[in-house]
mmCIF file of C-alpha atoms and ligand atoms in Angstrom:
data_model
loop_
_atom_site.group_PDB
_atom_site.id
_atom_site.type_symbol
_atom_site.label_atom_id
_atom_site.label_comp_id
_atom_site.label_asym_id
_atom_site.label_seq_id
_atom_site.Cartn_x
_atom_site.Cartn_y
_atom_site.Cartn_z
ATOM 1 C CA UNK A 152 -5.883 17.761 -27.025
ATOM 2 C CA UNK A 153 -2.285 16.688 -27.608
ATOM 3 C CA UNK A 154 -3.917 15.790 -30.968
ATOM 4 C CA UNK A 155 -4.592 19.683 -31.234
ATOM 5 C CA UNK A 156 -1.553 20.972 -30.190
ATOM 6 C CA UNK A 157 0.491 18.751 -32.110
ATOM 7 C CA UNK A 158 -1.010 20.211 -35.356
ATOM 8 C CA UNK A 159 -1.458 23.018 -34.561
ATOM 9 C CA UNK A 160 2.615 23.534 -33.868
ATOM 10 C CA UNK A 161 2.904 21.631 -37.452
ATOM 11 C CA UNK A 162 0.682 24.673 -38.658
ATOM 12 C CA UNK A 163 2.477 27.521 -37.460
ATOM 13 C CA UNK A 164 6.089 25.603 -38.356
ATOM 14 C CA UNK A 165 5.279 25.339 -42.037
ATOM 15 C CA UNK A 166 3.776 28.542 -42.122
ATOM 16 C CA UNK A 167 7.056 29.822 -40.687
ATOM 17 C CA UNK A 168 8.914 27.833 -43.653
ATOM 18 C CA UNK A 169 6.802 29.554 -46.273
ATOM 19 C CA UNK A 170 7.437 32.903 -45.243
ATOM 20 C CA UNK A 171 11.429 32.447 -44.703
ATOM 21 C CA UNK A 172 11.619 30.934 -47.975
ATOM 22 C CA UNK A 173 9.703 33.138 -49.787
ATOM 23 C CA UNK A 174 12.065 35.920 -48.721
ATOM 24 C CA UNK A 175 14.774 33.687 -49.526
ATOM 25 C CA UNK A 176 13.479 33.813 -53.190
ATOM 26 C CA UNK A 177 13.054 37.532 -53.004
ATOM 27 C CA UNK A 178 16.454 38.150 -52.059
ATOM 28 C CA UNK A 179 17.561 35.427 -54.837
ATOM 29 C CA UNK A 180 16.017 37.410 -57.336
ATOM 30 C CA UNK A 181 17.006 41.008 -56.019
ATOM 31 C CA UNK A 182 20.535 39.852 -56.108
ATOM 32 C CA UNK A 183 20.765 38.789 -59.554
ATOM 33 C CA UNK A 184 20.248 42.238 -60.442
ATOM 34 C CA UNK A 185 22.930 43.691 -57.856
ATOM 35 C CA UNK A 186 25.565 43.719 -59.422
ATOM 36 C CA UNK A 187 24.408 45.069 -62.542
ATOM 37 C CA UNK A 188 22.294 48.125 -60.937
ATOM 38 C CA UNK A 189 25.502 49.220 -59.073
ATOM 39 C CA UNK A 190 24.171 48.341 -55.388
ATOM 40 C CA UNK A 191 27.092 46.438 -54.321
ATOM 41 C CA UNK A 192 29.775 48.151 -52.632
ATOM 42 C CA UNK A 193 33.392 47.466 -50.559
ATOM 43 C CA UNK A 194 34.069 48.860 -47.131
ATOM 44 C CA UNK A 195 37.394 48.660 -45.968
ATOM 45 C CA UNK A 196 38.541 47.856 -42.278
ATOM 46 C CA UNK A 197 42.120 48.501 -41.222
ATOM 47 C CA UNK A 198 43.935 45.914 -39.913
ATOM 48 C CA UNK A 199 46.685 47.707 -37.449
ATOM 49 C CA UNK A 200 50.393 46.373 -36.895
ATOM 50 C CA UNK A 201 50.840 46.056 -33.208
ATOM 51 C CA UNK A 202 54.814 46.131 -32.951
ATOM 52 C CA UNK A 203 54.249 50.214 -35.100
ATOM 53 C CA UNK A 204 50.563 50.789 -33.998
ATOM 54 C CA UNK A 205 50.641 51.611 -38.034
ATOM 55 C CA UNK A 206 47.930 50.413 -40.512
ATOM 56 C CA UNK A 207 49.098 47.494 -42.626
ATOM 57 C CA UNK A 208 46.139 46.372 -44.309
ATOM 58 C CA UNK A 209 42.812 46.548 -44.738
ATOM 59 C CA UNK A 210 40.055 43.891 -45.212
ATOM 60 C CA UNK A 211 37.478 44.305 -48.276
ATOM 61 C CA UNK A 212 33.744 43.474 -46.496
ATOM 62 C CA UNK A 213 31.493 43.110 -49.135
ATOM 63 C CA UNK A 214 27.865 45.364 -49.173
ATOM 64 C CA UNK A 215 24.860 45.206 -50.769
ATOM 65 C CA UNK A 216 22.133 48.545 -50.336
ATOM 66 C CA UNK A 217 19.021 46.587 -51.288
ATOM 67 C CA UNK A 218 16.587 49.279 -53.113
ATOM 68 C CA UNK A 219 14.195 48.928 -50.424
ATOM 69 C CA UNK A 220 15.730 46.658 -47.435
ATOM 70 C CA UNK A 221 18.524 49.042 -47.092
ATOM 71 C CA UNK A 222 22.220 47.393 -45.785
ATOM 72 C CA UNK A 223 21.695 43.595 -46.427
ATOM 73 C CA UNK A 224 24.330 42.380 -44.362
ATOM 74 C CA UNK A 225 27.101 39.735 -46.370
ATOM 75 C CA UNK A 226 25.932 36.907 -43.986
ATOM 76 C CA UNK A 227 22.645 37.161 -45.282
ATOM 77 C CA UNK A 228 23.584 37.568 -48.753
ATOM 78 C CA UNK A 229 26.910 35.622 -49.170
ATOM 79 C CA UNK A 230 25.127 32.323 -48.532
ATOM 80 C CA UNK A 231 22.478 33.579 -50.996
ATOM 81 C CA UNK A 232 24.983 34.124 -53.587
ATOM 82 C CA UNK A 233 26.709 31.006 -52.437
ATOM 83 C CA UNK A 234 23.987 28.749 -53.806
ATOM 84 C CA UNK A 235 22.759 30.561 -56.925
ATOM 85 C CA UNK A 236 26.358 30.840 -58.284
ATOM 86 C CA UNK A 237 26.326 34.449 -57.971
ATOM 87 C CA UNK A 238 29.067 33.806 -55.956
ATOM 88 C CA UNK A 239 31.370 33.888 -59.290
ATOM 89 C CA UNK A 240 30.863 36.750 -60.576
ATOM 90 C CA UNK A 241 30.166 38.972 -57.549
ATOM 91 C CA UNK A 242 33.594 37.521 -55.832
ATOM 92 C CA UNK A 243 35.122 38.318 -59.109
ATOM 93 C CA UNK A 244 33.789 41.947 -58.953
ATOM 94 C CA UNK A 245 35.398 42.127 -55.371
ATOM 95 C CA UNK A 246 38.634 41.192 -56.200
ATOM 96 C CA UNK A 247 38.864 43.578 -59.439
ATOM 97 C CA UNK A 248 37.259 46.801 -56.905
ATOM 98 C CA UNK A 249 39.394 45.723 -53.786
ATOM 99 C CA UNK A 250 42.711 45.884 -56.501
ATOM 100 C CA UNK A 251 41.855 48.648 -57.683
ATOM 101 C CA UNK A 252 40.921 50.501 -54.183
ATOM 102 C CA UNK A 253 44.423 49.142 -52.751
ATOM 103 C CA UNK A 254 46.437 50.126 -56.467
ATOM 104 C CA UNK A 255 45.156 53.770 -55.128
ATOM 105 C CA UNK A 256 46.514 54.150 -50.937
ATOM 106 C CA UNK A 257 49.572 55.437 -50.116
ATOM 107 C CA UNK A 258 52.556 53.315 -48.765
ATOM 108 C CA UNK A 259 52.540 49.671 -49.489
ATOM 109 C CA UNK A 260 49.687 48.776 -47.638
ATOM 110 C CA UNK A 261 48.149 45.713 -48.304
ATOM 111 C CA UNK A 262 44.647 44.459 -49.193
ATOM 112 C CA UNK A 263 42.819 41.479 -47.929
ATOM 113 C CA UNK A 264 40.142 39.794 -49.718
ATOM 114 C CA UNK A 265 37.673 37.028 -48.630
ATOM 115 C CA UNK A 266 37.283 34.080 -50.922
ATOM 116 C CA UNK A 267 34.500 31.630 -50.903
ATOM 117 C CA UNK A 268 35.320 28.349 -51.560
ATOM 118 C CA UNK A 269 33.216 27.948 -54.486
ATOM 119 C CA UNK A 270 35.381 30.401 -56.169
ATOM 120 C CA UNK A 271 37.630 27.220 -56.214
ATOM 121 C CA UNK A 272 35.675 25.396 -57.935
ATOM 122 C CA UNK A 273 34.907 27.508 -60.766
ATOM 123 C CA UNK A 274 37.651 26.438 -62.407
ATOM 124 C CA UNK A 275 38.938 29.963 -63.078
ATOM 125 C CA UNK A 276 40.132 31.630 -59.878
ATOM 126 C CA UNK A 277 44.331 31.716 -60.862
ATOM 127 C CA UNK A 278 43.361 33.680 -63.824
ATOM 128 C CA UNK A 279 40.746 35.904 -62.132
ATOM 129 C CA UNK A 280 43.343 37.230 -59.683
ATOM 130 C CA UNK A 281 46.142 37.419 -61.965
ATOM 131 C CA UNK A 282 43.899 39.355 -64.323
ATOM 132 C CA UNK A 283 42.465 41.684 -61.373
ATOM 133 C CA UNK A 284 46.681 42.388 -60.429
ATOM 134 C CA UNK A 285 47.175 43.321 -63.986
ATOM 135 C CA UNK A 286 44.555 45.996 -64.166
ATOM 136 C CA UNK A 287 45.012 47.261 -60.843
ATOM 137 C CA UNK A 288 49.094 47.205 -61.068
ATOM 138 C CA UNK A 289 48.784 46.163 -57.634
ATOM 139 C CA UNK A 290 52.144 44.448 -57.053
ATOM 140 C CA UNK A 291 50.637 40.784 -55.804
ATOM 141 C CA UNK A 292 52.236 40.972 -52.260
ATOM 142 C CA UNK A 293 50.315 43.530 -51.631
ATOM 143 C CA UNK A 294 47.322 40.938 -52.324
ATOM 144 C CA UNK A 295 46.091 38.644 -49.173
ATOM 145 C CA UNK A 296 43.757 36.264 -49.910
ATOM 146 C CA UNK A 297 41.367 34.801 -46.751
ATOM 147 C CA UNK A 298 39.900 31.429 -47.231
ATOM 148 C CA UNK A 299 38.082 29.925 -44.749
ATOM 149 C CA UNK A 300 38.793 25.996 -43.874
ATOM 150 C CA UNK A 301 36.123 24.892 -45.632
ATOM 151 C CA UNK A 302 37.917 25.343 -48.679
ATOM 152 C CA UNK A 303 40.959 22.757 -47.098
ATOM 153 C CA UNK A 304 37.827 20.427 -46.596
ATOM 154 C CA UNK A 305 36.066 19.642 -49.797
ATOM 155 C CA UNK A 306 38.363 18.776 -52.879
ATOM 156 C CA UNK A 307 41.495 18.750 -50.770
ATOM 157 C CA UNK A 308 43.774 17.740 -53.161
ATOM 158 C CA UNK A 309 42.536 20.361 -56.069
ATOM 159 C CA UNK A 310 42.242 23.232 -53.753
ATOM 160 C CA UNK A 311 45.824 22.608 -52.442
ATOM 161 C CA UNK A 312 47.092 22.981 -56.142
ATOM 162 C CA UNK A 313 44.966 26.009 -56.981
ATOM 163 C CA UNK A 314 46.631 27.747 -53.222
ATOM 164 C CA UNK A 315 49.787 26.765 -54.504
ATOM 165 C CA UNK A 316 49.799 28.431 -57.846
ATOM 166 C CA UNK A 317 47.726 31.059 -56.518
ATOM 167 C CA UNK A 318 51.544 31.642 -54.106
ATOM 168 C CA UNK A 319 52.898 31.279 -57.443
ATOM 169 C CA UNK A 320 51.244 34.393 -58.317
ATOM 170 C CA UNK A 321 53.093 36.218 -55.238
ATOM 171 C CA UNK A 322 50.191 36.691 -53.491
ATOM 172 C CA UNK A 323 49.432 35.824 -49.504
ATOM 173 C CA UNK A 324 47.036 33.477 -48.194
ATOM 174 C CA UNK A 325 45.214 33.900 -44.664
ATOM 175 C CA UNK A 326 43.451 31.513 -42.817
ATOM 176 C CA UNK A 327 40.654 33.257 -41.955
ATOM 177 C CA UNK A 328 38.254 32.694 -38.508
ATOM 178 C CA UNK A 329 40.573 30.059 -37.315
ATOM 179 C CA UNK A 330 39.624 27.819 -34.393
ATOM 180 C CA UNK A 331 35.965 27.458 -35.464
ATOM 181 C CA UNK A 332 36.077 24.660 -37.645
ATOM 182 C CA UNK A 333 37.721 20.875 -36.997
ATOM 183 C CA UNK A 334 40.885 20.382 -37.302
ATOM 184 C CA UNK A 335 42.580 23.264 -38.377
ATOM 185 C CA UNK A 336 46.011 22.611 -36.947
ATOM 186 C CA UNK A 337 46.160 19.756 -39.429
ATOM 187 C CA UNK A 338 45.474 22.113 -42.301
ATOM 188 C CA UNK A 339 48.617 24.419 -41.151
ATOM 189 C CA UNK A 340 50.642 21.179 -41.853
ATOM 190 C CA UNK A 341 49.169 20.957 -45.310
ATOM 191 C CA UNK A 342 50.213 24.406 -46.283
ATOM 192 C CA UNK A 343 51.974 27.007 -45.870
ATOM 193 C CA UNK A 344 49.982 29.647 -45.006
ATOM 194 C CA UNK A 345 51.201 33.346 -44.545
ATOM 195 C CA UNK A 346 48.492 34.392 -41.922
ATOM 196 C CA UNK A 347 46.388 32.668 -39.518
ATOM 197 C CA UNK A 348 43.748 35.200 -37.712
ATOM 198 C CA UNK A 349 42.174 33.892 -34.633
ATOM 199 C CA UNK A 350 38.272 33.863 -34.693
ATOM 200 C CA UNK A 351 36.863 36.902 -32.939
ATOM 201 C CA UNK A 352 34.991 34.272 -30.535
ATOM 202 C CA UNK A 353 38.026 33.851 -28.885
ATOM 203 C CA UNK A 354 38.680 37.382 -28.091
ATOM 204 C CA UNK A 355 35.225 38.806 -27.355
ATOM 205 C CA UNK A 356 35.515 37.370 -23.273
ATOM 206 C CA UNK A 357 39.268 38.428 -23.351
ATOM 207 C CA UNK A 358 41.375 38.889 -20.287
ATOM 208 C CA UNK A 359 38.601 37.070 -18.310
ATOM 209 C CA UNK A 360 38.092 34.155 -20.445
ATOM 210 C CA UNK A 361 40.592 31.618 -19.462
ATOM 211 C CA UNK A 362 40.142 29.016 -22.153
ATOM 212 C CA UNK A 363 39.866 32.087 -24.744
ATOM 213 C CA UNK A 364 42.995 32.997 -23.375
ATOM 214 C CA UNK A 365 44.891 29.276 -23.412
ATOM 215 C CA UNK A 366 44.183 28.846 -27.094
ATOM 216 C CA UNK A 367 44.907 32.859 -28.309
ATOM 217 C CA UNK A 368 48.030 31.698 -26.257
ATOM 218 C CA UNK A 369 49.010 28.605 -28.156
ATOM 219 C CA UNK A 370 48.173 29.995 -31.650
ATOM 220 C CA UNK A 371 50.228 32.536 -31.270
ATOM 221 C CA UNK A 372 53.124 29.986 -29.924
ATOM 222 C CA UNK A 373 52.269 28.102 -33.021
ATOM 223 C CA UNK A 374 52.601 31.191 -35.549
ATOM 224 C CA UNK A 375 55.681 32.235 -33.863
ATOM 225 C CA UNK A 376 57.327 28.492 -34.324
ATOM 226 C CA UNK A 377 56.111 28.382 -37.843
ATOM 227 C CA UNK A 378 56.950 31.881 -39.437
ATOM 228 C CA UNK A 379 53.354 32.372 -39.518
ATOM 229 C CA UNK A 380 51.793 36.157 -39.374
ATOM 230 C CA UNK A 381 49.159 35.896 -36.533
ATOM 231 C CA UNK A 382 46.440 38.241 -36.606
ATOM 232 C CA UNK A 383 43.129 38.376 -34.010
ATOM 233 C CA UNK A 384 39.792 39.790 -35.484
ATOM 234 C CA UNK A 385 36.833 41.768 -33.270
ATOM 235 C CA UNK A 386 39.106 43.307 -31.112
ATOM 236 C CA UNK A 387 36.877 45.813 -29.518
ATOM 237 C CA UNK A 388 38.350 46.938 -26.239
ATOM 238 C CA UNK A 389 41.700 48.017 -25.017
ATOM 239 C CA UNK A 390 41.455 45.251 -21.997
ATOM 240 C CA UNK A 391 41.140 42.824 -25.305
ATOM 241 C CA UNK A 392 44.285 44.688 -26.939
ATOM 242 C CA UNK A 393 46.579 44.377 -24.247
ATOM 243 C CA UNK A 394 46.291 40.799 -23.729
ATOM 244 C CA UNK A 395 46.766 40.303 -27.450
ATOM 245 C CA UNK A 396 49.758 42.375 -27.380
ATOM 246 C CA UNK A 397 51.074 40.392 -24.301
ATOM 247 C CA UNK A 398 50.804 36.954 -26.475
ATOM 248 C CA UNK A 399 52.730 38.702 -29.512
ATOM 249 C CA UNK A 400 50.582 38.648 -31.745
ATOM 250 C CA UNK A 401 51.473 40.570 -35.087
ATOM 251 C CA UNK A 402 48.516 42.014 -35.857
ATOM 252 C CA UNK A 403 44.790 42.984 -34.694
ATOM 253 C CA UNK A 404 41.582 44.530 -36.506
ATOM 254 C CA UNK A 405 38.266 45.652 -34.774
ATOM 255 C CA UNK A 406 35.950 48.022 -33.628
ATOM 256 C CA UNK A 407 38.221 49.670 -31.176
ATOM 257 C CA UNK A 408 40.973 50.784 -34.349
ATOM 258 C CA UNK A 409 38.059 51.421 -36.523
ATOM 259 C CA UNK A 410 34.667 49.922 -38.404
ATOM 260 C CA UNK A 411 34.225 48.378 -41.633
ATOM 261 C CA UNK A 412 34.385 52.298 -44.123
ATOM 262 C CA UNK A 413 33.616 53.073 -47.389
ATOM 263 C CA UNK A 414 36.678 53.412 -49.755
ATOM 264 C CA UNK A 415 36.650 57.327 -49.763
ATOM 265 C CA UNK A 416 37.474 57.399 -46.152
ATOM 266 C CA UNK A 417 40.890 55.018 -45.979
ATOM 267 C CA UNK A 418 42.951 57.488 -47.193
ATOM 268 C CA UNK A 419 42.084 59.700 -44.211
ATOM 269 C CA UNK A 420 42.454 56.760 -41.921
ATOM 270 C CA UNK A 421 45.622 56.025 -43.299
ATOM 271 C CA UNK A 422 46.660 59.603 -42.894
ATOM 272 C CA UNK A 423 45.712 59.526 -39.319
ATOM 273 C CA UNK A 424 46.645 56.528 -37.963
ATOM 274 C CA UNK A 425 50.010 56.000 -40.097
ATOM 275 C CA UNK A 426 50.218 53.721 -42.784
HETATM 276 P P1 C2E B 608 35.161 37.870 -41.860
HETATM 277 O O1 C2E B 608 35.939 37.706 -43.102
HETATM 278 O O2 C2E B 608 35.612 37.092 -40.678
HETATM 279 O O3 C2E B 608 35.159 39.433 -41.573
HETATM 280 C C1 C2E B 608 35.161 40.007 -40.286
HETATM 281 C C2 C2E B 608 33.759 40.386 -39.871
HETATM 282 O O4 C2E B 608 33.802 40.810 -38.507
HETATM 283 C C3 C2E B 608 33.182 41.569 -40.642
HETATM 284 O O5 C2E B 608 31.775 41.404 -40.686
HETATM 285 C C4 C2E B 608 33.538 42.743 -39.747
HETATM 286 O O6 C2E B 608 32.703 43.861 -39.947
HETATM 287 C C5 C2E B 608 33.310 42.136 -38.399
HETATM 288 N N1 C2E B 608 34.092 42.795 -37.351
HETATM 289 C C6 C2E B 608 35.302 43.364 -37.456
HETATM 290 N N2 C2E B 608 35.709 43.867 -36.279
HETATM 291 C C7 C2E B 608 34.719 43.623 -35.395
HETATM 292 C C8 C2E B 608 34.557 43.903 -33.987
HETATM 293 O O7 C2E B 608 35.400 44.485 -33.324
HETATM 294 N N3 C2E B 608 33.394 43.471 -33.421
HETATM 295 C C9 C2E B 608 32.422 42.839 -34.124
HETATM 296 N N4 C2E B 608 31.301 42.486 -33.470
HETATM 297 N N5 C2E B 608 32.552 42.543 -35.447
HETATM 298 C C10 C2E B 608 33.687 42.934 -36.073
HETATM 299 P P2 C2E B 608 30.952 41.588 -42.037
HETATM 300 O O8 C2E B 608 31.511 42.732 -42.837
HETATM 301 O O9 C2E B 608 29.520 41.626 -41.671
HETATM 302 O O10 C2E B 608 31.263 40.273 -42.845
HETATM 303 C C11 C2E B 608 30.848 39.024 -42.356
HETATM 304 C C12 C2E B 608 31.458 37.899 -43.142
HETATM 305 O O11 C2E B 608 30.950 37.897 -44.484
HETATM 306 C C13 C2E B 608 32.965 37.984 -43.286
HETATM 307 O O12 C2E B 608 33.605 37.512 -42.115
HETATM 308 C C14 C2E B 608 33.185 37.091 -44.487
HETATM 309 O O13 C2E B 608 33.192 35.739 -44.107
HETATM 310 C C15 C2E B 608 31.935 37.371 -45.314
HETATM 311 N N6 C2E B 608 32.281 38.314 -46.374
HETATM 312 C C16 C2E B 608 32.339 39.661 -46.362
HETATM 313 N N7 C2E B 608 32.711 40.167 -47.561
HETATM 314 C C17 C2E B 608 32.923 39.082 -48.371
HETATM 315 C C18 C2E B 608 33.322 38.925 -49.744
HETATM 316 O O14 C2E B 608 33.627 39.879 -50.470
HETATM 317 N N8 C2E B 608 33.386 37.648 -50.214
HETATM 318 C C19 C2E B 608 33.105 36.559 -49.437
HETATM 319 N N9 C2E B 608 33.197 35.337 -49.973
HETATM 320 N N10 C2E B 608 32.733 36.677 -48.142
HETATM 321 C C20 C2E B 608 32.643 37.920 -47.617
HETATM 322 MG MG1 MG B 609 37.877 37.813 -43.537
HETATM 323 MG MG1 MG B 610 37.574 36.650 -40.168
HETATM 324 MG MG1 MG B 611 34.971 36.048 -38.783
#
């Protein structure tokens, strides 16, 4: 009987398997032909100054409408185009559209784009950027650019040169969902970094949460001590923004300023809630 059951749970695993990576290899294939049939496209969340209450950036979020899935989310996709390489050219088409977007709003607000750390890799990401600020005219400190730590991990050394000439360039770098990987207070000693936003794990059981609430406290110690921006993501209640604001933080985004929005709608949001 165990005999059975033991097979039988082999059975319905690898059947499992099959089907997930069958889709896999239908989304593989769809993608390659994203970017070409026009089905990617940037929303824009605003990222909202908390000393003004004004709108001082606003994160590019990456979306794909599948022909017949609809919104593929980007972390279904990103890994997707993370190990086909598609990665290169897709992050390259973000950059060029978020420039251009951003060359577009009123005031100098500011434009943050996520970078994968295979960009790095490529061999070709200094000129990519400087190329996207040229045919924007987006004056590069206008430019943030969110790497994850990841990118501090593998290659350390070459990664660390292409950051610095990448702050060569003028532009800002964020460390992005901070606190979720290992060791990232080492990584603020190997860089400079202009922006550290806290992981929205940490704020979603804000005021309750008291070890949420010790580390939000400390990072925000930290960015003040080190000239560093500090920003919190997923902010989705006032209870949340209020003890953010009481730790001093610089900066929040979320649901409870506004969702991820297509392009055409920023300059209405900037209109409304002051840029
Ligand atoms: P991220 O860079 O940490 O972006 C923030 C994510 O949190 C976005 O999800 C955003 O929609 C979501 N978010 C913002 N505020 C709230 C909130 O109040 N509550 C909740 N529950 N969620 C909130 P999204 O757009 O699905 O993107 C997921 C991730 O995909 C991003 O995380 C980023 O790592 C990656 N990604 C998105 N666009 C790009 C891109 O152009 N290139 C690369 N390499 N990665 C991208
Ligand atoms: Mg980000
Ligand atoms: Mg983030
Ligand atoms: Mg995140």
């Amino acid at each position: 009987r165990a005999k059975a059951d033991g097979r039988g749970t082999f059975r319905r695993y690898a059947a499992g398997m099959d089907v997930h990576m069958q889709a896999r290899q239908e989304l593989k294939v769809a993608l390659r032909n994203a970017l070409a049939r026009n089905e990617l496209d940037l929303f824009f969340q605003p990222l909202v100054d908390l000393s003004s209450s004004r709108v001082s950036s606003c994160e590019a979020l990456v979306r794909w409408r599948h022909p017949d899935k609809g919104m593929v989310s980007p972390a279904d996709f990103i890994p997707v185009a993370e190990e086909t390489g598609l990665i290169i050219p897709i992050g390259e088409w973000v950059l060029r559209t978020a420039c251009e977007q951003a060359s577009g709003w009123e005031g100098d607000i500011g434009v943050a784009v996520n970078l994968s750390p295979l960009q790095f890799k490529d061999g070709d990401l200094v000129k990519i950027v400087s190329d996207a600020l040229e045919a924007s005219g987006l004056a590069p400190s206008r430019l943030q650019l969110e790497i994850t730590e990841s990118v501090m991990l593998d290659e350390n050394e070459a990664n660390l040169h292409i950051l610095q000439e990448l702050r060569h360039l003028g532009v800002k770098i964020a460390m992005d969902d901070f606190g979720t990987g290992y060791s990232s207070l080492g990584y603020l000693r190997s860089f400079p970094f202009d922006k550290i936003k806290v992981d929205r794990g940490f704020i979603s059981d804000l005021p309750e949460g008291k070890e949420s609430l010790a580390i939000v406290r400390a990072v925000a110690g930290i960015g003040r001590s080190l000239g560093i921006t500090t920003t919190v993501e997923g902010v989705e209640t006032q209870e949340q923004l209020d003890a953010v604001n009481a730790e001093g933080f610089d900066e929040a985004q979320g649901y409870l300023f506004s969702r991820p929005v297509p392009a055409a709608d920023i300059p209405d949001i900037l209109r409304r809630m002051g840029s």
